CSV table of C-alpha atoms in Angstrom, one decimal:
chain,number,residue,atom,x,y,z
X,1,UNK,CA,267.2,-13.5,43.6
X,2,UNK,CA,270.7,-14.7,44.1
X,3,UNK,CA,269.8,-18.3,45.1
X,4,UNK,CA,272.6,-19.7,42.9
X,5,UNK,CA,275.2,-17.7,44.7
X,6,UNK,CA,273.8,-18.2,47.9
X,7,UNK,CA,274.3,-22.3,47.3
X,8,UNK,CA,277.4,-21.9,46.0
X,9,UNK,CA,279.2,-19.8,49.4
X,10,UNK,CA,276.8,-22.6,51.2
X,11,UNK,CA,278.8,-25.6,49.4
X,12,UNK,CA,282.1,-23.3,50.1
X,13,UNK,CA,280.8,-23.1,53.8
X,14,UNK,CA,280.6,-26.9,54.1
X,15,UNK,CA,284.1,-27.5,52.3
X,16,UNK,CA,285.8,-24.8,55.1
X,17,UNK,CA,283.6,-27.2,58.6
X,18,UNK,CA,285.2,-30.0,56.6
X,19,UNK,CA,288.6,-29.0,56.2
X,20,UNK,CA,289.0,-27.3,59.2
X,21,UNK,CA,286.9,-29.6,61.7
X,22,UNK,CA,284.5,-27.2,62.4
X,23,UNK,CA,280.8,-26.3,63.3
X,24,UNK,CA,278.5,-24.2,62.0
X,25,UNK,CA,275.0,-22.5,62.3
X,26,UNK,CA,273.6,-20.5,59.3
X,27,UNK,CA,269.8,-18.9,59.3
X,28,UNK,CA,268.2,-18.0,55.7
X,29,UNK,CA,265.3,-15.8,56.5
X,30,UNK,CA,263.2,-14.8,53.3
X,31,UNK,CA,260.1,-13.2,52.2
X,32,UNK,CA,256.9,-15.7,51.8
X,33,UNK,CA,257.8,-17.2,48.0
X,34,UNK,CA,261.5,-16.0,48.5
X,35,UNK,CA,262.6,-19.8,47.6
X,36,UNK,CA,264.1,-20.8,50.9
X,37,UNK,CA,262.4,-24.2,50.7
X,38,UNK,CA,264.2,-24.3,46.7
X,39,UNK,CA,267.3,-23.6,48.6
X,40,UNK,CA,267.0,-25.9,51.1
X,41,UNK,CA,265.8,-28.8,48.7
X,42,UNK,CA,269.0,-28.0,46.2
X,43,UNK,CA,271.0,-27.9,48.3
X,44,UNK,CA,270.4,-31.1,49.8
X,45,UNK,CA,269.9,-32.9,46.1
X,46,UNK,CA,273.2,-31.5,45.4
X,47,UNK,CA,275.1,-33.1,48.2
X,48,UNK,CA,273.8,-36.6,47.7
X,49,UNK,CA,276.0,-38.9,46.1
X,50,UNK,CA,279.2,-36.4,47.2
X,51,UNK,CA,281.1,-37.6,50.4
X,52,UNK,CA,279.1,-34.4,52.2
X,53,UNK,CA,275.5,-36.0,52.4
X,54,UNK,CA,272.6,-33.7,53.9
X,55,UNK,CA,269.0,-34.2,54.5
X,56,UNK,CA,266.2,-31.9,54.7
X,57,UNK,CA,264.0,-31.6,57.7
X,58,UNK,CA,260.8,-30.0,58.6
X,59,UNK,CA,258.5,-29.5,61.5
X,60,UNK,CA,255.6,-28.6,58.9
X,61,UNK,CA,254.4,-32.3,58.2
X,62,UNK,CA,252.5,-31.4,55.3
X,63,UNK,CA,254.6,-29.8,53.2
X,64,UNK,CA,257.1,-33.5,53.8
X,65,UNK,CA,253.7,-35.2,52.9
X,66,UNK,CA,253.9,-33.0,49.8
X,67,UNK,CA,257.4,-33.5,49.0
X,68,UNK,CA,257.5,-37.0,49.2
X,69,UNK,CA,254.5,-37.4,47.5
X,70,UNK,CA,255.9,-35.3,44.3
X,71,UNK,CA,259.0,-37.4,44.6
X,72,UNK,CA,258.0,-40.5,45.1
X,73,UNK,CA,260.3,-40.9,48.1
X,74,UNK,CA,260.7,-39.9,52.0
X,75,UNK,CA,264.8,-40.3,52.0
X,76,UNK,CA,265.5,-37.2,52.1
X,77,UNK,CA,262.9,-35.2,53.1
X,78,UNK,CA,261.8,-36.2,56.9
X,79,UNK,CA,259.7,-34.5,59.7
X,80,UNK,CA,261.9,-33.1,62.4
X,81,UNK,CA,260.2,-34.7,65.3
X,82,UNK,CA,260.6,-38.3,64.4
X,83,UNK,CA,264.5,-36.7,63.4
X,84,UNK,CA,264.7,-35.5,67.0
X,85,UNK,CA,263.3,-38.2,68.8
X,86,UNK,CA,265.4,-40.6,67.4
X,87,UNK,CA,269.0,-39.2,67.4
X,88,UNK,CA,268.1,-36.5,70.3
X,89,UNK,CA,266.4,-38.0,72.5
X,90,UNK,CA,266.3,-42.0,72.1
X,91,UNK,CA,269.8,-41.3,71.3
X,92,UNK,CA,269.5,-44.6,68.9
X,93,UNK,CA,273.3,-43.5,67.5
X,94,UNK,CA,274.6,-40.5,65.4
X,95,UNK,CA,273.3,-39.9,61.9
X,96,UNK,CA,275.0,-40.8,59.3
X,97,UNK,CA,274.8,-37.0,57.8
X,98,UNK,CA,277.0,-34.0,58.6
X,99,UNK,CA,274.6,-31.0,56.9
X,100,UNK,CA,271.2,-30.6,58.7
X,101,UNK,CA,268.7,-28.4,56.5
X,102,UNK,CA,266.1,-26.8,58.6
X,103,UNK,CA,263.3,-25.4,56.9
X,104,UNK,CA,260.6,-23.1,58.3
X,105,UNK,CA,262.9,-23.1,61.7
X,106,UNK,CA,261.1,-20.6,63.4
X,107,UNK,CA,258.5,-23.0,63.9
X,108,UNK,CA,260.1,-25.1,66.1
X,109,UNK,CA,259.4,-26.5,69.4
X,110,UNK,CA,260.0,-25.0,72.1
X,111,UNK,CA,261.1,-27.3,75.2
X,112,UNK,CA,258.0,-27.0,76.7
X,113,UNK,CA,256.3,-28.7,73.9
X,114,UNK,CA,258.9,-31.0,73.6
X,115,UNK,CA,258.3,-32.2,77.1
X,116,UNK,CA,254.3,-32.2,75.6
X,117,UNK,CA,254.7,-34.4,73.5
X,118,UNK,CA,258.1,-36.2,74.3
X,119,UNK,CA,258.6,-36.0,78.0
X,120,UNK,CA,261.8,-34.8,77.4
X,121,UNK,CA,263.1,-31.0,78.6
X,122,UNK,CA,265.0,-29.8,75.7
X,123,UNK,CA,263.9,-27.9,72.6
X,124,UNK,CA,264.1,-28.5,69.3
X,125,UNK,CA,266.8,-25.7,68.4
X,126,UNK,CA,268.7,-27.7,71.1
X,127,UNK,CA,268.3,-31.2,69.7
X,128,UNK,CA,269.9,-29.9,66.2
X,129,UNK,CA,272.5,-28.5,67.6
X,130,UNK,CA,273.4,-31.1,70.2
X,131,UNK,CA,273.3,-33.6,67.3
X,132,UNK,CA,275.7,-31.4,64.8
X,133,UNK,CA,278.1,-30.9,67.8
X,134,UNK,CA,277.8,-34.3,68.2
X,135,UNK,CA,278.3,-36.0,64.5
X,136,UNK,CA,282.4,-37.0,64.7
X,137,UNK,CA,284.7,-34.0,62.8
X,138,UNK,CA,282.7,-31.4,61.8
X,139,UNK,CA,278.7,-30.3,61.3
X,140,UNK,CA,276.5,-27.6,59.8
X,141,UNK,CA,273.0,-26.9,60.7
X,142,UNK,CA,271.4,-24.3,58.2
X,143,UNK,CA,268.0,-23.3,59.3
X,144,UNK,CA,265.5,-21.6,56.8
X,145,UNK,CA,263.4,-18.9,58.6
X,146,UNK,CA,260.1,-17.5,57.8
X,147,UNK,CA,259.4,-14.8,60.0
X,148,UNK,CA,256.1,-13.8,61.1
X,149,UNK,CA,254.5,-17.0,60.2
X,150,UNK,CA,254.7,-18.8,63.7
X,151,UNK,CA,251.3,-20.4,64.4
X,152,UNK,CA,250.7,-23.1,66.4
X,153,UNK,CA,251.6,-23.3,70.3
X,154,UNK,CA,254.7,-24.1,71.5
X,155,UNK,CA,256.5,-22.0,68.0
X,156,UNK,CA,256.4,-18.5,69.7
X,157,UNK,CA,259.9,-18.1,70.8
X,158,UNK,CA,260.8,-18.1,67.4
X,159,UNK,CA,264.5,-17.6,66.4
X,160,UNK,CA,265.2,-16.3,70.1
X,161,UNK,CA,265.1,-20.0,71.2
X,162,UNK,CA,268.3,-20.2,68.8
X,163,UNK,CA,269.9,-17.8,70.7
X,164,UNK,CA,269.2,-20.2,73.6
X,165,UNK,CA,270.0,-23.3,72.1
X,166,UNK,CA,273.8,-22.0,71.0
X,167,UNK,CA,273.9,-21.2,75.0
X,168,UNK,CA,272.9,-24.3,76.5
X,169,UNK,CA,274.8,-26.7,74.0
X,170,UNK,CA,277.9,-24.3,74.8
X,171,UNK,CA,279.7,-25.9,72.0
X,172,UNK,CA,281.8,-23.4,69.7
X,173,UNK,CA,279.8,-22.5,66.7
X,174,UNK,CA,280.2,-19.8,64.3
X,175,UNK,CA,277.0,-18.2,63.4
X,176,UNK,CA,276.0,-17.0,60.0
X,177,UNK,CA,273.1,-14.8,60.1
X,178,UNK,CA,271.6,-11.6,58.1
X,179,UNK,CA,272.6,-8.3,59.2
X,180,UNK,CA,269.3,-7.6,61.2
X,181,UNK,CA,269.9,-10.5,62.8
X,182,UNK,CA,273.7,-10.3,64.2
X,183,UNK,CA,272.5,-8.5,67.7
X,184,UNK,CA,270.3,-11.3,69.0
X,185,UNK,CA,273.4,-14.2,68.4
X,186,UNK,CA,276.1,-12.0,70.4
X,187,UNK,CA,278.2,-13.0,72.6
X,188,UNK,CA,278.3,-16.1,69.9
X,189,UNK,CA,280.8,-15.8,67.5
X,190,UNK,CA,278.2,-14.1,64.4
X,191,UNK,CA,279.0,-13.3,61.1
X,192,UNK,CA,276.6,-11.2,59.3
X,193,UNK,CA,275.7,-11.6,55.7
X,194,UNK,CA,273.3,-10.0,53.5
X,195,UNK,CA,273.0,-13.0,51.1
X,196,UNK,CA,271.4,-15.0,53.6
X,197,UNK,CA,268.2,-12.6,53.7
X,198,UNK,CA,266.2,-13.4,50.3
X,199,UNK,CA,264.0,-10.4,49.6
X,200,UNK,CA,263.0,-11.1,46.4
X,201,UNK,CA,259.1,-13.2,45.6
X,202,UNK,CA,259.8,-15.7,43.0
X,203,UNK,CA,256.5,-16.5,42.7
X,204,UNK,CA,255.8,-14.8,39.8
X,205,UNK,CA,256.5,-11.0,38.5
X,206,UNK,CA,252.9,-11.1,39.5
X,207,UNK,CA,253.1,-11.7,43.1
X,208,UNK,CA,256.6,-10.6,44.2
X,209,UNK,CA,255.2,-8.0,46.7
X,210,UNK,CA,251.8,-9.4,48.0
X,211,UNK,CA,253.4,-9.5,51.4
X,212,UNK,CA,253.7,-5.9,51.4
X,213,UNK,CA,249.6,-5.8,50.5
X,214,UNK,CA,249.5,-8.8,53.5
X,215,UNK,CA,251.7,-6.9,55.8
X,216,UNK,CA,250.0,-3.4,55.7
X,217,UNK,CA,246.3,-5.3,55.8
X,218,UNK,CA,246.9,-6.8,59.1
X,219,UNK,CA,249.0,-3.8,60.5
X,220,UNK,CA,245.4,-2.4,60.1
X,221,UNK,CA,246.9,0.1,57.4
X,222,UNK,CA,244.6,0.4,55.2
X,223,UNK,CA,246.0,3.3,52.8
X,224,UNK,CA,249.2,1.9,52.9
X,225,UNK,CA,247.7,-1.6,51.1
X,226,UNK,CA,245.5,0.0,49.0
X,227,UNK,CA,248.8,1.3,47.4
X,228,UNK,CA,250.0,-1.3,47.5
X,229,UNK,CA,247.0,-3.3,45.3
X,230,UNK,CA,247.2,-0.9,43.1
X,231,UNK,CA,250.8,-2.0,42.1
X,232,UNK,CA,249.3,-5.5,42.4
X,233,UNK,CA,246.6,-5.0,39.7
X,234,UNK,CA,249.6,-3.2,37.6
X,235,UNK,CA,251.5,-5.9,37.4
X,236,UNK,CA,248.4,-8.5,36.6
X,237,UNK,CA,248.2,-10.0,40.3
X,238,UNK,CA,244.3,-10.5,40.2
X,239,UNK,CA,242.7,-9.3,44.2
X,240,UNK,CA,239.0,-10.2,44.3
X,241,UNK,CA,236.7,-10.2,47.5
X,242,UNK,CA,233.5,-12.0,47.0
X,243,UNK,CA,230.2,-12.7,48.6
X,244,UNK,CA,229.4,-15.6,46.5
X,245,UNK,CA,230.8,-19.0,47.0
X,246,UNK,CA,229.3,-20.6,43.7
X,247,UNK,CA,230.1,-17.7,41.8
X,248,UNK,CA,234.2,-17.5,43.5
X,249,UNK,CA,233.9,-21.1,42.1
X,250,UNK,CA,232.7,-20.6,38.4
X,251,UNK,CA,235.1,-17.9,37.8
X,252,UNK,CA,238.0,-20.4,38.6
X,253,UNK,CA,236.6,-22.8,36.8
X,254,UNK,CA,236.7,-20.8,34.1
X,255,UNK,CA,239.8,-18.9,34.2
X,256,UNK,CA,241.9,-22.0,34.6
X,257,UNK,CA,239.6,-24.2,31.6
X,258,UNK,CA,242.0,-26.0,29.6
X,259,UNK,CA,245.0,-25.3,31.8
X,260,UNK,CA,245.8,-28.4,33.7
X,261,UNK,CA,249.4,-27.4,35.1
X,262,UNK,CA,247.2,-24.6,37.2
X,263,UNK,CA,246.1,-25.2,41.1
X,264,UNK,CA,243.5,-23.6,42.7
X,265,UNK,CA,241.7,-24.5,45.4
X,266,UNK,CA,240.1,-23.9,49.2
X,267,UNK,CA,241.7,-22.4,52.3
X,268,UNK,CA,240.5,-21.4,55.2
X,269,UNK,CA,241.8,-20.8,59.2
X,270,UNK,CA,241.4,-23.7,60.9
X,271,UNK,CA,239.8,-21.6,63.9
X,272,UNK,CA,236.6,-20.4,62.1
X,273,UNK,CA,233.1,-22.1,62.8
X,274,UNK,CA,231.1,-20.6,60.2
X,275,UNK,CA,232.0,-22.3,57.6
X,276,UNK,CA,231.1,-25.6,57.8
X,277,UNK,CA,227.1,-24.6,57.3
X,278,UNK,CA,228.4,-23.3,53.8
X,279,UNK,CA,230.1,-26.9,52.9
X,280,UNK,CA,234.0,-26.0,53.6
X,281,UNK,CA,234.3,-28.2,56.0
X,282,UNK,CA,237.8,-27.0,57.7
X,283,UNK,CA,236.2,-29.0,61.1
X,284,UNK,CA,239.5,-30.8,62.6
X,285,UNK,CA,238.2,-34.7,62.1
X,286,UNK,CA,237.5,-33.3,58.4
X,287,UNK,CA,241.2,-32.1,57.7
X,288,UNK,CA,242.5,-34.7,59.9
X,289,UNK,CA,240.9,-36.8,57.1
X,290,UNK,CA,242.1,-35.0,54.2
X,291,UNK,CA,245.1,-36.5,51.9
X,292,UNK,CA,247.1,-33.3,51.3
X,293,UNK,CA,249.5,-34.7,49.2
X,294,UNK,CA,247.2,-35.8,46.1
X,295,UNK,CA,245.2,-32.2,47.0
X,296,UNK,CA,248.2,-30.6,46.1
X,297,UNK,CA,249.9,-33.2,43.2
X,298,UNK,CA,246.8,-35.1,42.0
X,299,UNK,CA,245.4,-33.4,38.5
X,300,UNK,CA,242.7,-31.3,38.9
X,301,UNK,CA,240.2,-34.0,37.2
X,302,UNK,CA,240.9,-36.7,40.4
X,303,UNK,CA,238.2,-36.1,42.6
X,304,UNK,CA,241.2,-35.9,45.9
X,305,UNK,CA,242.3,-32.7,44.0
X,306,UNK,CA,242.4,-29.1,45.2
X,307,UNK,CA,241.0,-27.9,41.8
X,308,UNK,CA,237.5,-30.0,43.0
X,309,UNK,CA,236.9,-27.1,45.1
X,310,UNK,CA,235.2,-29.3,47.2
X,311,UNK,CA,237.8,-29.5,50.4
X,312,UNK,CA,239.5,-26.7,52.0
X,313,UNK,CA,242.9,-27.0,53.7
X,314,UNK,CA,243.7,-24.9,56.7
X,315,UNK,CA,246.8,-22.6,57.1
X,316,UNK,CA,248.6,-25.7,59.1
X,317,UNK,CA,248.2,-27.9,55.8
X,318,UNK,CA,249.1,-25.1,53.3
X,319,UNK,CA,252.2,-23.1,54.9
X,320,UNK,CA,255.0,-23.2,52.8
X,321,UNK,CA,252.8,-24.6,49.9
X,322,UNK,CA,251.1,-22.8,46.5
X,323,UNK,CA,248.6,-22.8,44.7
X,324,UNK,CA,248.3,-20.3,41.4
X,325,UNK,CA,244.8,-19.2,43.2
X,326,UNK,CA,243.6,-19.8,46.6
X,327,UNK,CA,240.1,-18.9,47.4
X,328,UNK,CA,240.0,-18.0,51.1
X,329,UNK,CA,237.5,-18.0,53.1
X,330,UNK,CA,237.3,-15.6,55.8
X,331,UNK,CA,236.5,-17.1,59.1
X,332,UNK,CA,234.3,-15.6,62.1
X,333,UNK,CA,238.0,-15.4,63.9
X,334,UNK,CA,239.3,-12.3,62.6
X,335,UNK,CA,237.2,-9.4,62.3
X,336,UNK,CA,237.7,-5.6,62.1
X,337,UNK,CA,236.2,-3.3,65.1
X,338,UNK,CA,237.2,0.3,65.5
X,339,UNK,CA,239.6,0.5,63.2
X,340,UNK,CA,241.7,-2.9,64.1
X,341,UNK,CA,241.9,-6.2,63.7
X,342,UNK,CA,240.1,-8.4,66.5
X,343,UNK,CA,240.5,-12.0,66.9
X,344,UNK,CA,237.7,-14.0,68.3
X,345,UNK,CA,239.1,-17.3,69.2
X,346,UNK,CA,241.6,-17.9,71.9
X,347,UNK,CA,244.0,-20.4,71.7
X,348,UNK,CA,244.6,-22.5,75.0
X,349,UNK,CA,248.1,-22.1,75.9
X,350,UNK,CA,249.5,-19.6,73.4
X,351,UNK,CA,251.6,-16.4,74.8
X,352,UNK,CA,249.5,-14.0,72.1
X,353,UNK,CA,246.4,-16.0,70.2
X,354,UNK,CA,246.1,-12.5,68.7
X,355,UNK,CA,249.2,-12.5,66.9
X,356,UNK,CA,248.3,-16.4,65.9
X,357,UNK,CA,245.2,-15.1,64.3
X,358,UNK,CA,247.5,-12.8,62.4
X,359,UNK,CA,249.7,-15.0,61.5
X,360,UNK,CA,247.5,-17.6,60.1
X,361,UNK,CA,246.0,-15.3,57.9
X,362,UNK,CA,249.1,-14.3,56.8
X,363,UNK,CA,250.0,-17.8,56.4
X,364,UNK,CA,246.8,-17.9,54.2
X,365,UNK,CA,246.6,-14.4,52.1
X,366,UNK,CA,250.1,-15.3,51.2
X,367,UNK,CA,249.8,-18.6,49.4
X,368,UNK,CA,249.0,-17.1,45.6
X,369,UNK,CA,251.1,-17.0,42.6
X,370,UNK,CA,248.4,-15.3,40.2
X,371,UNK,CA,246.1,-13.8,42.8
X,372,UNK,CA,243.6,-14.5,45.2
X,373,UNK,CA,239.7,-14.3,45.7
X,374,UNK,CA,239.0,-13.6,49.4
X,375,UNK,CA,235.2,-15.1,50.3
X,376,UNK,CA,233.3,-12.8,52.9
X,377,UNK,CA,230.6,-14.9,53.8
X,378,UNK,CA,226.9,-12.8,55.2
X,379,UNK,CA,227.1,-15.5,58.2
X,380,UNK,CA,229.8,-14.0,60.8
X,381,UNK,CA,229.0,-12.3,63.6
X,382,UNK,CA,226.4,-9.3,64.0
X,383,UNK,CA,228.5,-6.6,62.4
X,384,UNK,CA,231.6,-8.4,61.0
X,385,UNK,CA,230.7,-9.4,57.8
X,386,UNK,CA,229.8,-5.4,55.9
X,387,UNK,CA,233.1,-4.4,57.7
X,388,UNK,CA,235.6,-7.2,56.7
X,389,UNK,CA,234.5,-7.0,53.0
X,390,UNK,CA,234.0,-3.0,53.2
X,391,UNK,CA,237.9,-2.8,55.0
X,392,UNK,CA,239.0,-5.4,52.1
X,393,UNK,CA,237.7,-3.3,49.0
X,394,UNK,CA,239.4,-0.1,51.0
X,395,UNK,CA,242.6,-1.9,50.6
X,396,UNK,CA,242.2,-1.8,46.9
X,397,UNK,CA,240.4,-5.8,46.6
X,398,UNK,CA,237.8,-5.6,43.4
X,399,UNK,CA,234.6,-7.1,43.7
X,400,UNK,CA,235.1,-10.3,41.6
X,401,UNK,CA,232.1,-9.6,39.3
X,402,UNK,CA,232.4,-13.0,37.2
């Protein structure tokens, strides 16, 4: 997947900003599973205890929750907002790094939000970069992209608001980008490299392209994924839709008997009301509630546990995060009409809550490393219910027959 090489010309890249007093911005886009967070992480274990020390921030506060759970210490790993509103925007000092790691950068605020939930008129792009043109000598912000997955208000700009950022800081920064990417960053100095665009899943053999299914499914392709599934099935990726909670249940209960390392549990969009009547409770106080870090780390016999099956975690709590085999529950959000994709909850504020729909599904049909089983429940909305599992099984999901 070339990770290793990619954190080697990264540690090269640091060595040049140092020796040379000079400031950088590098964006690592990747596939869902690709192993941007992995480089991120390495990278930044690497540098500690050298003279170079990094840290690793994140606007997805789960996935720190996570981290720092499985480690057993928030050092560093720390959420970007408390990162920004210290040394952005309190100004309480410089930090004492010089390497700022990113990750899931596209989902950063814009100002607007900023001035939300800050009062304060600058966006988060802006903050990092203001801060690595600040640190004395030399910085290097790398910011790890997942495209496609922006999907809560105030992320929509995506990586244009870097664009923007390199602008309004007007400090002189090379730019490192993917190839695909070098048109959006000119006038900026850019220097485009294919190693910083990870194409390859390592999820797995089994689940390297389950974005393509993913992609072509909410492209409204339907021929296209079913291709695709069969390839999936081929190479043992297991793509079930159901009808039957209990039964979704027993058959992981089964398949995973006697295999404690495996995780499996609920997920569902956070926009869908019909699920609560079935017991997944994905109701905001309910998820507000819900300790993500033992759901994800705790062993599947500690009743906090995904493998309970008993609470489901919503595509804010589970992007960037695995599980071997999500069940996902399809919500009365999404459904398909005429031949598309039609999303039946707006979001207040958002530029496209279509597109938010999509990506949170994305978000959630993404998440599996051996498969998935996709729950259609007979309670959505006159119509939706035949056509979302029928459109399923025509993009080559089996009906799990356990």
């Amino acid at each position: 997947a070339g990770i290793p090489e990619l954190l080697d010309w990264l540690r090269a890249l640091v060595d040049e900003a140092k020796a040379h007093h000079e400031r950088h911005l590098v964006l690592i886009t990747g596939v869902p599973g690709s192993g941007k967070t992995l480089v991120g992480l390495q990278f930044v274990h690497l540098s500690r205890g050298n003279e170079v020390e990094a840290v690793f921030l994140s606007g997805n506060g789960p996935l720190v929750t996570v981290l720092q759970d499985a480690l057993h210490s928030s050092v560093f790993v720390r959420p970007m907002h408390n990162f920004a509103l210290e040394y952005g925007i309190r100004k309480r000092g410089l930090p004492p790094q010089h390497v700022f790691v990113f990750d899931e950068a596209q989902r950063a605020w814009d100002a607007e939000k900023v001035f939300e939930h800050k009062s304060h008129h600058r966006s988060e792009p802006e903050i990092l970069l203001d801060v690595t043109r600040s640190v004395q000598g030399w910085g290097v912000a790398i910011g790890l992209v997942g495209e496609g997955q922006e999907i809560h208000v105030g992320e929509e700009a995506g990586l244009v608001q870097w664009a923007d950022a390199l602008t309004a800081v007007g400090a002189a920064f090379k730019v490192h980008v993917p190839p695909r990417l070098a048109a959006m960053f000119e006038p900026h100095t850019t220097l485009a490299n294919p190693r910083l665009d990870l194409t390859l899943s390592l999820r797995t053999h089994r689940a390297e392209r389950v974005q393509d299914w993913v992609r072509c499914l909410l492209d409204s392709r339907i021929d296209e994924a079913a291709g695709h599934a069969t390839n999936l099935h081929a190479s043992g990726f297991d793509l079930y839709v159901a009808g039957d909670l209990l039964r979704a249940k027993r058959y992981l209960m089964r398949r995973y008997d006697g295999e404690p390392e495996k995780r499996f549990g609920l997920v569902a969009s956070s926009k869908a009301r019909n699920l609560a009547s079935l017991g997944i409770d994905n109701e905001y106080q309910a998820t507000l509630r819900l300790k993500v870090g033992p759901w994800f780390n705790a062993p599947a016999s500690d009743p906090r546990s995904s493998c309970q099956l008993a609470r489901p975690v919503t595509e804010f709590q589970c992007q960037g995060l695995e599980l071997d085999m999500p069940l996902i529950c399809w919500g009365d959000d999404l459904g398909w009409v005429d031949n598309h994709w039609v999303s039946f909850r707006r979001t207040m504020k958002a530029r496209d809550s279509h597109q938010l729909r999509l990506n949170s599904y994305r978000v959630l049909l993404t998440r599996g490393r051996d498969g998935m089983i996709i729950f259609v429940p007979d309670n959505l909305k006159s119509g939706q219910p035949g056509a979302v599992g029928e459109v399923l099984q025509a993009a080559g999901a089996r009906t799990l027959d356990a």
